[in-house]
Each structure stands twice: as structure tokens, then as C-alpha cells.
Coordinates of C-alpha atoms in Angstrom, one line a residue:
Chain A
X29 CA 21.8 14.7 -11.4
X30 CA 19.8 17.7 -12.3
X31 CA 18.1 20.2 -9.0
X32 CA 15.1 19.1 -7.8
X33 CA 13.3 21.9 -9.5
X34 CA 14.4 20.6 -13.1
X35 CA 13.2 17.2 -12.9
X36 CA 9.6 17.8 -11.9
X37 CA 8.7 21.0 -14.2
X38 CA 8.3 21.3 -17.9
X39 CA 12.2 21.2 -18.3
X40 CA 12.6 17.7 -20.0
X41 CA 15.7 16.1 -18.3
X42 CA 18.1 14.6 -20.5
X43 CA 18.4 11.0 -20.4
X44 CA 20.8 8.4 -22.4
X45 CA 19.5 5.1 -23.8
X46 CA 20.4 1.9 -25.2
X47 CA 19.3 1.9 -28.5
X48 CA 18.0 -1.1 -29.7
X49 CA 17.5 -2.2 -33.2
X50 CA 14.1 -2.5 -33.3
X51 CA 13.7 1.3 -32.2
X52 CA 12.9 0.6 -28.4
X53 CA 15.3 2.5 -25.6
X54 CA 16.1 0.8 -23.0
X55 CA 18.0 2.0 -19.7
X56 CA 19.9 -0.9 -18.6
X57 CA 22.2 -3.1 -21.2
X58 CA 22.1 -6.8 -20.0
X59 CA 22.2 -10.5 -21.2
X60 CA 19.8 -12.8 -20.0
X61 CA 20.2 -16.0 -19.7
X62 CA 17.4 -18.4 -20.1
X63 CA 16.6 -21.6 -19.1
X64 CA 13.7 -23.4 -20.6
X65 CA 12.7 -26.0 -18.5
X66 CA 14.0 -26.5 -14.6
X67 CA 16.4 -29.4 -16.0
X68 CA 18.2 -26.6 -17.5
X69 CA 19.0 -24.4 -14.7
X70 CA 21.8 -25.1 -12.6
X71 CA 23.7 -24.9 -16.1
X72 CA 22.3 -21.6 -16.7
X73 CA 23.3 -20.4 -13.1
X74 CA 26.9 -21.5 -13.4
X75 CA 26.7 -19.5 -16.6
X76 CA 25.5 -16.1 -14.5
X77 CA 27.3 -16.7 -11.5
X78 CA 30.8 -16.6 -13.2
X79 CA 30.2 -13.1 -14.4
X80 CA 29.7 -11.9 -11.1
X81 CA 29.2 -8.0 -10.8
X82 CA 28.7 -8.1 -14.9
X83 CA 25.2 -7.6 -16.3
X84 CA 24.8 -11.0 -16.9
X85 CA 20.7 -11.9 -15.6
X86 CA 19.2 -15.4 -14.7
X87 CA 15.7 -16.2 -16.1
X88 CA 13.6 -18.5 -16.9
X89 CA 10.4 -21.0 -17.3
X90 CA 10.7 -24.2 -15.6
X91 CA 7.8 -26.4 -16.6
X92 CA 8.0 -29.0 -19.4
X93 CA 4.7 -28.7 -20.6
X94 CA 3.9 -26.1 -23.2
X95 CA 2.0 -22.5 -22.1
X96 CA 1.5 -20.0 -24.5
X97 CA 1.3 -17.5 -21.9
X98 CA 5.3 -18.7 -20.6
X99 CA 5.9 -18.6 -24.3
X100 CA 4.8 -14.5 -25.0
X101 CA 6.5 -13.5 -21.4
X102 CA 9.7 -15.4 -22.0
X103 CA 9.7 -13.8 -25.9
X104 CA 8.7 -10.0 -24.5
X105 CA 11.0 -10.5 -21.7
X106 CA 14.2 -11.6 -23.7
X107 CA 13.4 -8.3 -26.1
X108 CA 12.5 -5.8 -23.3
X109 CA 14.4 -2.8 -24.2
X110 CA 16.9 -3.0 -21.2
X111 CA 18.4 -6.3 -22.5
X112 CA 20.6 -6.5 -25.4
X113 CA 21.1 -10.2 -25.9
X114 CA 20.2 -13.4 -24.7
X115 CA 21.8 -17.2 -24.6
X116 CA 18.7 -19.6 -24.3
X117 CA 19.7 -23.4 -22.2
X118 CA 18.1 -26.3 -23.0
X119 CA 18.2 -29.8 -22.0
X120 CA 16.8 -30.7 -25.2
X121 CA 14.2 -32.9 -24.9
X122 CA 11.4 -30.3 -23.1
X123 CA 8.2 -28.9 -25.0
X124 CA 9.4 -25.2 -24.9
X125 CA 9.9 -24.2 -28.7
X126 CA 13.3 -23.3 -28.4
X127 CA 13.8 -22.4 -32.4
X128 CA 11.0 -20.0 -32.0
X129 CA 12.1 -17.8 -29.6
X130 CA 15.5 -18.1 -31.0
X131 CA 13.7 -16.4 -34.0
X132 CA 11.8 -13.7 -32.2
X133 CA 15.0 -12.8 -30.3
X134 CA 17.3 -12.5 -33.9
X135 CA 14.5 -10.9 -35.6
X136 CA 14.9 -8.0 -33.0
X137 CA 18.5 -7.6 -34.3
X138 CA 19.4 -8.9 -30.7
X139 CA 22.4 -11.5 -30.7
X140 CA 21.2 -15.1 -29.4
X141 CA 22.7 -18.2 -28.9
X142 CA 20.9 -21.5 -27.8
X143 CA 22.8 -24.4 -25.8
X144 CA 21.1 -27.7 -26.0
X145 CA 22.6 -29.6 -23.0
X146 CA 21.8 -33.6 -24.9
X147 CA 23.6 -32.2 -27.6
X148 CA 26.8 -30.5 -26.3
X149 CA 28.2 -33.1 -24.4
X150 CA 26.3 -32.7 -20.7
X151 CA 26.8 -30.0 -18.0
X152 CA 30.3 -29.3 -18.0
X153 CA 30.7 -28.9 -21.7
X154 CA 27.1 -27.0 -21.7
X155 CA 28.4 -24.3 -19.0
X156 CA 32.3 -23.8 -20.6
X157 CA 30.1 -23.1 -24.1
X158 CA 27.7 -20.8 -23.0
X159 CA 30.4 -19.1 -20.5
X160 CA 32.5 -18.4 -24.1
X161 CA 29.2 -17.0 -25.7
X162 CA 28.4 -14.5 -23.3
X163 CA 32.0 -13.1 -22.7
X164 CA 31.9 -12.6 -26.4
X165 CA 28.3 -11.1 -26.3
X166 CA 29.3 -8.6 -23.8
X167 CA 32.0 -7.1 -25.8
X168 CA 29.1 -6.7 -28.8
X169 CA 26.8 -5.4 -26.6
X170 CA 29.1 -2.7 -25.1
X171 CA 29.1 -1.6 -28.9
X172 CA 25.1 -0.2 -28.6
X173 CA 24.5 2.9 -29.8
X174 CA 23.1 5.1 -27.2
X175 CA 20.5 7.6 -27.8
X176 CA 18.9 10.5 -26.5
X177 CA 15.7 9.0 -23.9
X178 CA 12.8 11.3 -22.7
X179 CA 11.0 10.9 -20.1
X180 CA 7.9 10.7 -21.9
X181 CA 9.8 7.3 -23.5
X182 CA 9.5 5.9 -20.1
X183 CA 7.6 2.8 -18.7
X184 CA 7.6 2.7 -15.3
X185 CA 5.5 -0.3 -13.1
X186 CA 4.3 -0.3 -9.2
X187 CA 3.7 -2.8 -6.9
X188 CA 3.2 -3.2 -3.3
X189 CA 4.8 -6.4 -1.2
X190 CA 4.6 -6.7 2.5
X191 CA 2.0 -4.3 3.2
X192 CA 1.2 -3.2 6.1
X193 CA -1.3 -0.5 7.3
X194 CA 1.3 2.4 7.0
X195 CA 1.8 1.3 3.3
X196 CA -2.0 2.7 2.0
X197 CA -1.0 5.9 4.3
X198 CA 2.2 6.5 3.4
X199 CA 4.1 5.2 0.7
X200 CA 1.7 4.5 -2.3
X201 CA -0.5 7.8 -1.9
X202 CA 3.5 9.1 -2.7
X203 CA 3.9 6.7 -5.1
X204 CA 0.4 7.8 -7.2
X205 CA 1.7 11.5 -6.3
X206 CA 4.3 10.1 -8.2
X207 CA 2.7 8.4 -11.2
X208 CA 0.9 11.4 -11.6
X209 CA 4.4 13.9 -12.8
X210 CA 5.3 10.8 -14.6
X211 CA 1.9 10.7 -16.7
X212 CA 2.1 14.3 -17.3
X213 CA 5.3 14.2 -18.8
X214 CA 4.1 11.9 -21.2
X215 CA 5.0 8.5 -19.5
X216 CA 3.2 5.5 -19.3
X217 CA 2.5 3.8 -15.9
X218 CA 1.4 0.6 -14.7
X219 CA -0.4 -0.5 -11.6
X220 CA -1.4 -4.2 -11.2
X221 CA -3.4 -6.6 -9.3
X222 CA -6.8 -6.6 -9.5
X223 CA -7.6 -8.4 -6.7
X224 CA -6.2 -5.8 -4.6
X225 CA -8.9 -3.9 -6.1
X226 CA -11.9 -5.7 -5.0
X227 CA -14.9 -3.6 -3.4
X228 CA -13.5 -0.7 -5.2
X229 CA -14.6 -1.2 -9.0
X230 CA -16.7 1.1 -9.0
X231 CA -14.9 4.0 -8.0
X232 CA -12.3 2.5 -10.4
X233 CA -13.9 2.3 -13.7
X234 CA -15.3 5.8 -13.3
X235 CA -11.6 6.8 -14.1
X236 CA -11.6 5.4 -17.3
X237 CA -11.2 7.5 -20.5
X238 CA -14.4 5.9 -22.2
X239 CA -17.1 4.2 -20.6
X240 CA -16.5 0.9 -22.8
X241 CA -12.9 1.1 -20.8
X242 CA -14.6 1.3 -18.0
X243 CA -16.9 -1.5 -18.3
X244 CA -13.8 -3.9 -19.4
X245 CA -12.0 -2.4 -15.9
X246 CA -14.7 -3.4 -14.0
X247 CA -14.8 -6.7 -14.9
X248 CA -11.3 -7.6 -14.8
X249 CA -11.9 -6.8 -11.2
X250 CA -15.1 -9.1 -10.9
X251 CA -13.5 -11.8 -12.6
X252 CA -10.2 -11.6 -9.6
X253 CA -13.0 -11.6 -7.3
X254 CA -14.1 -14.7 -8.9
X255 CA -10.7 -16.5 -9.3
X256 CA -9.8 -15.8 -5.5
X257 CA -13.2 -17.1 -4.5
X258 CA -12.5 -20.6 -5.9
X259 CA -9.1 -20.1 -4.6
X260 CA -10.5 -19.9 -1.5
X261 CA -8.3 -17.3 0.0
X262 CA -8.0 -13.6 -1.1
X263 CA -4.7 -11.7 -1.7
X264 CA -4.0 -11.4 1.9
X265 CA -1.0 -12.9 3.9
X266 CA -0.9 -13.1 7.7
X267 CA 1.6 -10.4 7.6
X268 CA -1.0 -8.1 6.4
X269 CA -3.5 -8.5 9.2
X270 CA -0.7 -8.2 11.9
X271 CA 0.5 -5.1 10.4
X272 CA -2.9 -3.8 11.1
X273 CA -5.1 -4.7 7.9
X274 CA -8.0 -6.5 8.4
X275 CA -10.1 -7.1 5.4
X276 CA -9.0 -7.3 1.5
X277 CA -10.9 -4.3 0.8
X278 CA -8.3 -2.0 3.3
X279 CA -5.4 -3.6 1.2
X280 CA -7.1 -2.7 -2.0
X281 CA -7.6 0.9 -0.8
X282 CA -3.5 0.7 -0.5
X283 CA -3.1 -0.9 -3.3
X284 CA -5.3 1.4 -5.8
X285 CA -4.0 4.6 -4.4
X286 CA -0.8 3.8 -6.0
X287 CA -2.4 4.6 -9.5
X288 CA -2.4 8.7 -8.8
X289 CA -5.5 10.4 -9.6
X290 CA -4.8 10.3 -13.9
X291 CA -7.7 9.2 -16.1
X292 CA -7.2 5.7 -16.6
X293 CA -5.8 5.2 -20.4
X294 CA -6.3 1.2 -20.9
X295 CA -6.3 -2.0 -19.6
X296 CA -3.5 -4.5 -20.6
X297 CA -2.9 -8.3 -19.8
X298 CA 1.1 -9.6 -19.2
X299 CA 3.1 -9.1 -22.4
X300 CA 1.1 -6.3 -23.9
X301 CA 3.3 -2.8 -24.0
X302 CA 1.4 0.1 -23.8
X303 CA 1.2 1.6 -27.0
X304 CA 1.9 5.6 -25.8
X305 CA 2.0 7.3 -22.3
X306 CA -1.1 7.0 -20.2
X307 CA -1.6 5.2 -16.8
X308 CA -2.6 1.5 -17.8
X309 CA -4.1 -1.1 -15.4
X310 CA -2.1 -4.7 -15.9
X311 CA -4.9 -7.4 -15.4
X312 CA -2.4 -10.7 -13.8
X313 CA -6.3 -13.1 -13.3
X314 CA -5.7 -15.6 -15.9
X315 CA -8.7 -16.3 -17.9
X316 CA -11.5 -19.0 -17.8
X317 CA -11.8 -21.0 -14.6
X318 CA -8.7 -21.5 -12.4
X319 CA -6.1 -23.9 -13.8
X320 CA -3.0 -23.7 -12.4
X321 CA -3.3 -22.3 -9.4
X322 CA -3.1 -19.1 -7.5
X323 CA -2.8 -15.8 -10.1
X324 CA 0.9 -14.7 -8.6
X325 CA 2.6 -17.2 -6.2
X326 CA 4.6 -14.3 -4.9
X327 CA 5.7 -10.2 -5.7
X328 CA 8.0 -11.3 -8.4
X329 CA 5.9 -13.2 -10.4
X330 CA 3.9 -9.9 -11.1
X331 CA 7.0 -7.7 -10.6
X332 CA 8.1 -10.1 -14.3
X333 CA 5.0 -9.5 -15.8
X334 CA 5.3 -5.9 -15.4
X335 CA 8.3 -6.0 -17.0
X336 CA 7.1 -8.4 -20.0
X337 CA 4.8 -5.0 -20.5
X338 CA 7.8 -3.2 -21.1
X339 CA 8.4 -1.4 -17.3
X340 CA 12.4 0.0 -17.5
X341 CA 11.9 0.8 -13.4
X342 CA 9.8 -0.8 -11.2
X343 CA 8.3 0.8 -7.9
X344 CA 8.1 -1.4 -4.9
X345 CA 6.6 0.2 -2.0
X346 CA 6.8 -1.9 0.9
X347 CA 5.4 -1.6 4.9
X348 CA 6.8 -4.8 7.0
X349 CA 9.8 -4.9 4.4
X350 CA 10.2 -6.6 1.1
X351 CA 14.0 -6.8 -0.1
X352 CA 13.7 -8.3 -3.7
X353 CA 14.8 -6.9 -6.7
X354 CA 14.2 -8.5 -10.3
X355 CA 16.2 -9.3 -12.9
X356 CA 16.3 -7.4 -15.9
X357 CA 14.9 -3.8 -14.5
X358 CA 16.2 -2.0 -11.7
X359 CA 13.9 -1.8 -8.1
X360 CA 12.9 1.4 -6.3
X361 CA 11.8 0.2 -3.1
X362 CA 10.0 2.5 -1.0
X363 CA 9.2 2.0 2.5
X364 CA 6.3 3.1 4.1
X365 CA 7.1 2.1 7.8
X366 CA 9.3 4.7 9.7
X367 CA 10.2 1.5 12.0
X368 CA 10.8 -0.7 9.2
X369 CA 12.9 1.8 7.3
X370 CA 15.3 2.3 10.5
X371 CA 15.6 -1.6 10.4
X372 CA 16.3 -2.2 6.8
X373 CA 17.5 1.3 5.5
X374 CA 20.3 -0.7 3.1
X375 CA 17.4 -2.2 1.0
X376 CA 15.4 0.9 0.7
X377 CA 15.8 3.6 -1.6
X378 CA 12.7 6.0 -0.2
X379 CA 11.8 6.6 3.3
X380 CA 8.1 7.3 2.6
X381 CA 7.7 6.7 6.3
X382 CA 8.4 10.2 7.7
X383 CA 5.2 11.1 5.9
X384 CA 4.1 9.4 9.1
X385 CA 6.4 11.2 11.2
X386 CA 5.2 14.6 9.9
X387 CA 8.5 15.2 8.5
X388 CA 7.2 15.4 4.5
X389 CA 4.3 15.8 3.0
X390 CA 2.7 13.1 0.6
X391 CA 3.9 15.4 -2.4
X392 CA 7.1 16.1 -1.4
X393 CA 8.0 12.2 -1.0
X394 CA 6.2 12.0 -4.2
X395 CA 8.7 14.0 -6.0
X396 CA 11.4 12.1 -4.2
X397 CA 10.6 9.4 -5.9
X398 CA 10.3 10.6 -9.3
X399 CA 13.7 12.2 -8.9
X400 CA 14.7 8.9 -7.9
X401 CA 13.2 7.1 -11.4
X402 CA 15.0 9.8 -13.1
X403 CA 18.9 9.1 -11.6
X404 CA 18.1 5.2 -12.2
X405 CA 16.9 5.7 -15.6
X406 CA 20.1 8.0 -15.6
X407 CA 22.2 4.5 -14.6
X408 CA 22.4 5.3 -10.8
X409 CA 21.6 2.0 -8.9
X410 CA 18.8 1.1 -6.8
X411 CA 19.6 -0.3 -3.4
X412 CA 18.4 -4.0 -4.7
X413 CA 20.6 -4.1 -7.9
X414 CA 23.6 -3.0 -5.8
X415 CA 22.9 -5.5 -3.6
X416 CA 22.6 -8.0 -6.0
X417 CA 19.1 -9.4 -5.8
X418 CA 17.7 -10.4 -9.5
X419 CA 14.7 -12.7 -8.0
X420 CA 13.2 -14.1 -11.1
X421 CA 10.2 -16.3 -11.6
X422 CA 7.4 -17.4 -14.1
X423 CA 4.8 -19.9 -14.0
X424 CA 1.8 -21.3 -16.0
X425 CA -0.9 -18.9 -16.8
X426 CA -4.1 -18.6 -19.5
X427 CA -4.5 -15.5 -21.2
X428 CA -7.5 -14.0 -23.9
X429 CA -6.0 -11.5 -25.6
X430 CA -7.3 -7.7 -24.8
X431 CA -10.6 -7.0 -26.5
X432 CA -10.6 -3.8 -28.3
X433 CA -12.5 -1.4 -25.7
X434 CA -9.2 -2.0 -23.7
X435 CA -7.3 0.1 -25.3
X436 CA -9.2 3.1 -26.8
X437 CA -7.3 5.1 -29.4
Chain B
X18 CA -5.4 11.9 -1.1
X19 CA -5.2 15.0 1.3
X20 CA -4.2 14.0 4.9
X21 CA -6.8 16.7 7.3
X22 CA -5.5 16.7 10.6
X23 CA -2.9 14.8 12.9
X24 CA -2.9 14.5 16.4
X25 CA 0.4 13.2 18.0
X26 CA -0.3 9.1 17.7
X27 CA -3.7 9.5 15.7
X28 CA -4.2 9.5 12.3
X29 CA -7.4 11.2 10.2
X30 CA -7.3 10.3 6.6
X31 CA -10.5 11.2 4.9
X32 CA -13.2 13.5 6.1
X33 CA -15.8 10.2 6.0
X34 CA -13.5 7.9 7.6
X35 CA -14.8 6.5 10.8
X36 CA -11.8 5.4 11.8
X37 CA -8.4 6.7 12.8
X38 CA -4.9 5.5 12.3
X39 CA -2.1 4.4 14.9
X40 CA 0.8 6.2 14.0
X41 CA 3.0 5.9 16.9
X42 CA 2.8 2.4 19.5
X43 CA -0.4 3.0 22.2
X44 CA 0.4 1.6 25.5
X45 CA -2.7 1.2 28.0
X46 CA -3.8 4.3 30.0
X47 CA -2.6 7.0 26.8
X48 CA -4.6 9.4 26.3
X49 CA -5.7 11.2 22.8
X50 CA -7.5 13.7 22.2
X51 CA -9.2 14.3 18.4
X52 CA -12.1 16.1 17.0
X53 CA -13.5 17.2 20.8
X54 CA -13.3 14.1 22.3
X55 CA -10.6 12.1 24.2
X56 CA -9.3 8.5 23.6
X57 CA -8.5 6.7 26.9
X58 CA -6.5 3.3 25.1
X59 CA -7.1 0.0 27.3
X60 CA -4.0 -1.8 25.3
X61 CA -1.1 -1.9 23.4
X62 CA -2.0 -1.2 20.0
X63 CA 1.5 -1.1 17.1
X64 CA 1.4 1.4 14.5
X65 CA -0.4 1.3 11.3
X66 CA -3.7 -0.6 13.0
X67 CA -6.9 1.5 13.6
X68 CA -9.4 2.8 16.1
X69 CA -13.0 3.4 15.9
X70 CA -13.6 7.8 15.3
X71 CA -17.2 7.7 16.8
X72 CA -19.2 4.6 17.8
X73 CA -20.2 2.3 15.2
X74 CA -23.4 0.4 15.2
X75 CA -22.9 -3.4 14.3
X76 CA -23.6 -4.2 10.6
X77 CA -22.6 -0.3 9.7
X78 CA -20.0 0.0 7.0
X79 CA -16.6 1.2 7.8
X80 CA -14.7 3.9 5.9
X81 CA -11.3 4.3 5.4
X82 CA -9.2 6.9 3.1
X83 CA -13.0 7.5 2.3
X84 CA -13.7 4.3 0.9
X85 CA -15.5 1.2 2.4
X86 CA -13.6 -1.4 3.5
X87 CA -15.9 -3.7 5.3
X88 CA -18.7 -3.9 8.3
X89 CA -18.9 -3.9 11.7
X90 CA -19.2 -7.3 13.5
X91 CA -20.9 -5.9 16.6
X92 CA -21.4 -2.1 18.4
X93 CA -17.8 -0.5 18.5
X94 CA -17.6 2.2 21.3
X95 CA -15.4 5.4 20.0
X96 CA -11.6 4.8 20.6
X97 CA -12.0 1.3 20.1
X98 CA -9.4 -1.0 18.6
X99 CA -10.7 -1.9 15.5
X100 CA -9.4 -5.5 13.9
X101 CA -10.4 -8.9 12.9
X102 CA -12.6 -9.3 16.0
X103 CA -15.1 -6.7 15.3
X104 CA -14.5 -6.1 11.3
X105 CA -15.3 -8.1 8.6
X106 CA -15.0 -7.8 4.9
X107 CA -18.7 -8.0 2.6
X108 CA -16.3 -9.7 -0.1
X109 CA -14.4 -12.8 1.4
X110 CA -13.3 -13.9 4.8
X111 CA -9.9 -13.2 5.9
X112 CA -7.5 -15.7 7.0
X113 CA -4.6 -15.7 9.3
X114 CA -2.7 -17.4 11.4
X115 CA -3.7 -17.9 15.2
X116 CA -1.2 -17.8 17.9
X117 CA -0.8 -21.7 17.1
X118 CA 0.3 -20.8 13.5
X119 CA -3.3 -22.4 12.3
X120 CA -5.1 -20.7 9.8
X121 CA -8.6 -19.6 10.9
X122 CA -11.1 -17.4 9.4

């Protein structure tokens, strides 16, 4: 890959994408397989598990009751630019409306094939089907056209699991160093989780590019602060206070610092792609009172919505030591614990840690890792997708959609 | 966010912090010194927690990376170790897990 010089300055580096035929680029070229209610997936796994080493990715929603919010992620995530087809599993009789995202999916110029367990003759018959679908997709998908990618075409996401006290200190101050080369090359970022952001809304909305924008930031953050109230619990895991954090505030200081120091470009909820570069906060509180639950059960649930808003890369920083990956977009995980790192270097990409060694500066592991965005979006692999993980998991949710202040023109 | 000044095992974040961060393990009798004064630690304290930078009067907020991130439960002497005991958030009450693997607040 290209000097370290060439990546961060005006030179644009030269990427490859997939070109899909609805005009999105992606950087990856995988089939996903869905299932579409729980009864569905241990066919759908014997499907993925006998292309071992292939790009051949497990997903799916497994409730049988209908969510329109499971409906748009499943729909955004089966057409995200890094996938190039998908086979959909069914047991049949479940309320997910199989024909319409078979639809959405063609429409895309994607190929798609559904496998309704009932009606193919059980599991056995079901697997051996959907097994001679995807070898055959493969060999179409292989046929892609690829196309010259920017890094201004770039969505990239960040997220924090396992925190710690060294992660606010080390690795997301990097990670917003970061954001910020990625922004002013013209790509859009995302940071997420409002309730991380508690006690800090203020500070927050004052970032926004128009004062409506701000307003609309500031309340996505009062309504988390709401949700985890009748939840009862904030966003905060033992882990987190024995690493050294005690209140949800300190997290949230760790937490924001991952969005750099760009003027904040718009607010968007799971599903919605940004519509040009910019750094974007992605609001995960479901709307109205609480419903089903906590907002995110765990890392990957937000890490999918992140890429259900388009992310090609997704930044993990990490301080006790997270190893998940996702399915569908490659992982960058970077550690901000120098101990943590020497315990788990094969599942870290970045050792944001020496930051705390005095051995870099915050800007210098900042470039590290946008060198690093640049050789996965180049096809390099992260540590997680060479180790295999694909973690995958969606749950019921309530969206509004976006009000118009949230994304100003 | 500039980082303004290390010591060996102490870290100072923001100018308006008054606290300072752990970065290597504190075992009792260590001694620090920071900003003309010297740290004498009474415990082991692990990377990544916090001390007090000056004292703190109880109910006085407490700044971190220049931005608050709760209030004091009670008078915190400089050098002090600065966790659950003696912090609390002005948002909601943390829970963890005591030594019995209960959750308290």
C-alpha cells in the first residue's frame, strides 16, 4: 500500500470497488444469507458453514412477529454495497414479508433466491437447495465490475466495546484524530450511541452545522437519557467500573471523543445512509416509550445498524478487550490498553495503547488507523475477518423517521 | 484533545481536570510527584482509574478531559483514589457487581 505520506495528504489514494448496479461501491463482495425467523436458522448455518473460507455471511431476524424497523435493517443490510447477493430462508409460516424483500433485493439488480423450508421438502432438502444456489451465485458474483473508489466514497462507523478508562485516553481521541482526515477527504463518518453521550449535550449540539441540527442532537440525547431511566440501568457494564470508570458521564466523555472535532453534518436513525460526506451522529434510542427492551443488547447489535447506514469499515476501539467482528463489513479493532493489547495482540489491528506508553502521539496513532481503513478498503484483512468472527444480530426496535432539521442541505 | 504533561504513572488530560490518570499499576508507598506537589499512594490502584489533582470539597463537580463527569460524594484529599466510593454521577446511579457478584448501586 501506498507511504504513509500519500494516504493522509491531498494525494487521493486509489481504491478498487465492487460496482453494484444500483451505482453504490462497495469494498467487500459477499452473499448473505438470511434467515427470517429463528425456525430458520440452523438451515441457514449449514448453508454458510459449508463454504467455509468463502465469502458466504450469516444473518438474520429471528422473531416471528412483524417490525418494520427488522424489516428496513434486514432490506438496507441485504443491499449494503459490500454484498452482492443474497439467498433469504424461510420456514414459511412466520410474519416476515419474505416476497417484499425478495423485491427490494432484485430491484437492486442483486441476484436473490428465497428457500421456504414447508415447501421444499424440510431441512435436508432446504440446505442441499440453497447450498446449489449459492455455489452458483458465487461464480455470478465473481463477474462484478470493479470500479475506481475514492476515499471521499467511503462510509466508515465507530464504536467502542469493553471500555475501560484507557479507552477515552487513548484509543478513541486516535480514533476522532482519525475521523477527522477521513471527513476532510470527503468521507462520511458515523459515531453512535447516545446514551454514551449523556451530560454532554450541550457541548454536543454546539457542533452542529445549524442550530435547528443542534436542537434535534440534543434531544436525541435527552430522549436516551429518558429510555435508560425506565430501563433502570445506564449504558454501563461492571467491566467498565473495574476498568476504572465510575459514572456514565466518564464513559460518554470516551465515547464522544471518538467523533474528532468536525462540525457535526446530521443526525440519522438505523437504515438511513448519509446522503454525502460529513460526520453524522446515528441515534440507536427507539422511539416512544420503551417496548422491547434495552436500545442494544450488545456491541453488535449497533455495530449492524451501523452498517444498515451504509458503513464499508467499522472502527472498534476497545480497552478490556472486545474480539467480535461482524458480518458483512470488515472490523478494525483498536486497543486502547497497552496490557490488553500484549494479551490479545491476534485480535487487534491498532495498538493505541502506547499512546499511554509515550511511545506515539494521539495523532500519529490517528493516522495509523486511517492508513489502516485505507489497506482494508484496499481488500487487506482485519484481524477479526481473518479470524473468522461474523457476529451478527438484530432485534425489535421502533423508529420515527428523521425530521427534516436532521439533515440540513 | 491535547495531552499537557505526563509524569511517569500519572496522567494530566485537560488543563480543568481535577483529576489525574493511572497509567502504570500504583502499589502502596509510590511516590509521584506532579504540578509541585507529591503523591504518597496508600494502595494498589490498576491503570486507567483516577486520582484526585488537588482536594475536592464534597458536592464539587469533577472534571475530566475538561468535561464534567459527576460530583463528589464527600471531601477528597489530593492524591486520592477517586471511584465509586466518593463519585457519583448527577444523571443515574451506577451499578456493578460487589465482590458477591450482586448488583448494587
Amino acid at each position: 500500500m501506498s507511504s504513509s505520506n500519500d494516504s493522509v495528504s491531498n494525494n487521493p489514494v486509489a481504491l478498487q470497488g465492487f460496482l453494484r448496479a444500483d451505482g453504490r461501491k462497495g469494498i467487500r463482495n459477499c452473499i448473505v444469507v438470511a434467515y427470517l425467523v429463528e425456525c430458520a436458522h440452523h438451515v441457514a448455518r449449514e448453508i454458510v458453514d459449508s463454504f467455509k473460507g468463502q465469502p458466504v455471511h450469516l444473518i438474520g431476524f429471528g422473531g416471528c412477529y412483524p417490525n418494520a424497523y427488522a424489516d428496513r435493517m434486514m432490506n438496507q443490510l441485504c443491499t449494503h454495497p459490500n454484498v452482492g447477493g443474497a439467498l433469504l430462508l424461510s420456514l414459511g409460516c412466520e410474519s416476515f414479508n419474505r416476497h417484499r424483500l425478495a423485491e427490494e433485493i432484485a430491484k437492486t439488480g442483486r441476484p436473490v433466491s428465497t428457500v421456504v423450508i414447508q415447501q421444499t421438502g424440510g431441512t435436508r432438502k432446504s440446505i442441499e437447495a440453497g447450498k446449489a444456489w449459492v455455489e452458483h451465485a458465487l461464480k455470478q458474483i465473481a463477474e462484478v465490475p470493479r470500479a475506481p473508489l475514492s476515499v471521499s466514497e467511503l462510509v466508515v462507523g465507530t464504536i467502542c466495546g469493553g471500555s475501560d478508562a484507557t479507552s477515552g485516553i487513548s484509543a478513541n481521541p486516535a480514533v476522532g484524530r482519525a475521523f477527522d482526515m477521513l471527513v476532510k477527504q470527503g468521507a462520511a463518518t458515523i459515531f453512535e450511541e447516545t446514551g454514551e453521550m449523556i451530560g454532554l449535550e450541550d457541548v454536543m449540539s454546539a457542533r452542529a452545522v445549524t442550530p435547528e441540527l443542534g436542537r434535534e442532537l440534543k434531544h436525541s440525547v435527552e430522549k436516551a437519557a429518558y429510555y435508560y431511566k425506565q430501563m433502570g440501568h445506564a449504558s454501563f457494564a461492571p467491566g467498565n467500573a473495574e476498568g476504572g470508570l465510575t459514572t456514565i458521564e466518564e464513559k460518554s466523555i470516551g465515547a464522544y471523543c471518538k467523533s474528532g472535532d468536525s462540525p457535526i453534518s446530521g443526525l440519522i436513525k438505523p437504515g438511513d445512509v448519509p446522503p454525502k460526506g460529513g460526520l453524522y451522529l446515528l441515534d440507536v434510542v427507539p422511539d416512544g416509550e420503551p417496548r422491547f427492551g434495552f436500545p442494544n443488547i450488545n456491541d453488535n447489535a449497533e455495530i449492524a445498524e451501523l452498517i444498515a447506514c451504509g458503513s464499508h469499515v467499522i472502527l472498534f476501539t476497545t480497552g478490556r478487550g472486545s474480539v467480535v467482528g461482524s458480518a458483512i463489513s470488515p472490523v478494525i479493532k483498536i486497543c486502547a490498553n497497552p496490557e490488553t493489547y500484549d494479551r490479545m495482540r491476534d485480535d487487534m489491528d491498532i495498538n493505541a495503547g502506547k499512546i499511554l506508553r509515550l511511545e506515539a502521539s494521539v495523532d500519529e496513532v490517528g493516522e495509523e488507523i486511517y492508513r489502516k481503513v485505507i489497506d482494508v478498503a484496499s481488500g487487506a484483512q482485519s484481524c477479526s475477518e481473518s479470524l473468522g468472527h461474523q457476529e451478527f444480530v438484530l432485534t425489535y426496535k421502533t423508529f420515527e423517521p428523521i425530521g427534516p432539521a436532521c439533515l440540513p442541505a | 484533545m491535547k495531552i499537557e504533561g505526563q509524569t511517569r504513572k500519572l496522567l494530566r488530560i485537560h488543563r480543568d481536570d481535577n483529576v489525574l490518570i493511572i497509567v502504570a499499576p500504583v502499589r502502596p508507598g509510590d511516590r509521584e510527584a506532579i504540578e509541585g506537589f507529591e503523591i504518597v499512594f496508600t494502595q494498589n490502584i490498576a491503570v486507567g482509574h483516577k486520582v484526585a489533582a488537588r482536594d475536592i470539597k464534597a458536592g464539587e463537580k469533577v472534571y475530566k478531559c475538561g468535561l464534567p463527569i459527576g460530583s463528589a460524594k464527600e471531601n477528597i484529599p489530593s492524591g486520592a483514589h477517586m471511584h465509586l466510593h466518593n463519585l457519583k454521577s448527577d444523571y443515574i446511579a451506577t451499578y456493578t457487581l460487589d465482590k458477591d457478584h450482586v448488583f448494587v448501586k
